[in-house]
Amino acid sequence: MHRNVVVLVRQEGLGSVGPEDRSFGLDMFERFLHTLEAQPAKPRVICFYTAGVKLVCDGSPLIPALRLIEAMGVRLLSCRTCLEHYGLKDAVLAGETGGMNDIVKLLMEADHVFTV
């Protein structure tokens, strides 16, 4: 069952960690995704913006986990402007690309929004 929940990902990992703990933040985000897989209710969409878009791109260790959650029916949406800013427009390996209008529309329609 999918609820009208939107998860916002604005960083390259889970939570705020310093550069020296980057791998820890990535590990924790992967743990978050695998825990989410086991939940009976899934979010409608996970939106990636600012540095969070790096997680859906070539070189991200989270691509397999993201593809799995996507295969379970969770939409993955990345901000086009953010991808362009980081030079990653052609490096997306999971989900789809959309504009800020798409993200704001999803936020406004959501029953719950969580930022991780």
XYZ file of C-alpha atoms in Angstrom:
116
model
C 0.000 0.000 0.000
C 1.305 3.438 -0.941
C 0.400 6.489 1.092
C 0.553 10.042 -0.143
C 3.897 10.608 1.542
C 6.770 12.514 -0.034
C 10.331 12.032 1.157
C 12.749 14.871 0.416
C 16.443 14.121 0.043
C 18.584 17.240 0.004
C 21.985 15.852 0.929
C 24.334 13.170 -0.287
C 23.487 10.781 2.529
C 21.207 10.526 5.530
C 21.283 13.436 7.939
C 23.995 16.037 8.309
C 27.494 14.643 8.494
C 30.874 16.221 7.941
C 33.030 15.381 4.927
C 35.040 12.937 7.042
C 31.827 10.962 7.707
C 30.509 10.915 4.112
C 30.654 7.116 3.863
C 28.739 6.836 7.142
C 25.989 9.104 5.753
C 25.783 6.954 2.608
C 25.658 3.751 4.658
C 22.872 5.183 6.783
C 20.858 6.218 3.721
C 21.205 2.709 2.318
C 20.006 1.332 5.667
C 17.054 3.753 5.493
C 16.119 2.460 2.015
C 16.350 -1.197 3.036
C 14.250 -0.524 6.137
C 11.711 1.255 3.948
C 11.550 -1.803 1.664
C 10.266 -3.894 4.566
C 7.478 -1.474 5.476
C 3.976 -2.380 4.277
C 3.266 1.283 3.426
C 5.645 3.020 1.054
C 5.961 6.699 0.192
C 4.458 7.866 -3.063
C 7.671 9.543 -4.152
C 11.216 10.311 -3.061
C 12.357 13.704 -4.388
C 16.050 14.507 -4.722
C 17.312 18.078 -4.906
C 20.484 20.094 -4.281
C 23.331 17.686 -3.381
C 20.820 14.854 -2.917
C 20.691 14.372 -6.699
C 24.171 12.847 -6.546
C 22.623 9.727 -5.006
C 20.747 8.775 -8.203
C 23.709 9.250 -10.523
C 26.549 7.204 -11.931
C 29.105 6.580 -9.200
C 26.569 6.416 -6.372
C 26.862 3.236 -4.303
C 23.105 3.427 -3.680
C 21.923 2.740 -7.245
C 21.001 -0.935 -6.548
C 18.993 -0.021 -3.424
C 17.294 2.878 -5.231
C 16.371 0.687 -8.198
C 14.912 -1.894 -5.829
C 12.705 0.634 -4.032
C 11.679 2.034 -7.425
C 10.718 -1.485 -8.584
C 8.466 -1.661 -5.525
C 6.448 1.243 -6.947
C 8.092 4.229 -5.275
C 8.607 7.061 -7.731
C 12.075 8.668 -7.700
C 12.170 12.254 -8.958
C 15.312 14.373 -9.291
C 15.503 18.122 -9.819
C 16.694 18.928 -13.338
C 18.205 22.292 -12.337
C 20.198 20.635 -9.544
C 21.468 17.925 -11.876
C 22.558 20.591 -14.361
C 24.283 22.576 -11.600
C 26.398 19.551 -10.651
C 27.013 18.549 -14.288
C 25.046 15.315 -13.803
C 22.175 15.768 -16.261
C 23.287 12.755 -18.318
C 24.429 10.616 -15.371
C 21.045 9.687 -13.842
C 20.773 5.906 -13.336
C 17.656 5.684 -11.154
C 14.312 7.417 -11.345
C 13.254 10.303 -13.511
C 14.091 13.963 -13.918
C 11.591 16.752 -13.383
C 11.355 20.415 -12.699
C 10.798 22.303 -9.485
C 7.154 22.691 -10.570
C 6.801 18.895 -10.392
C 8.389 18.734 -6.942
C 6.289 21.590 -5.543
C 3.102 20.034 -6.937
C 3.909 16.743 -5.216
C 4.653 18.550 -1.949
C 1.387 20.474 -2.075
C -0.622 17.287 -2.735
C 1.125 15.238 -0.029
C -0.479 14.251 3.233
C 2.953 14.072 4.864
C 6.422 15.322 3.867
C 9.603 14.019 5.474
C 13.051 15.449 4.909
C 15.968 13.082 5.460
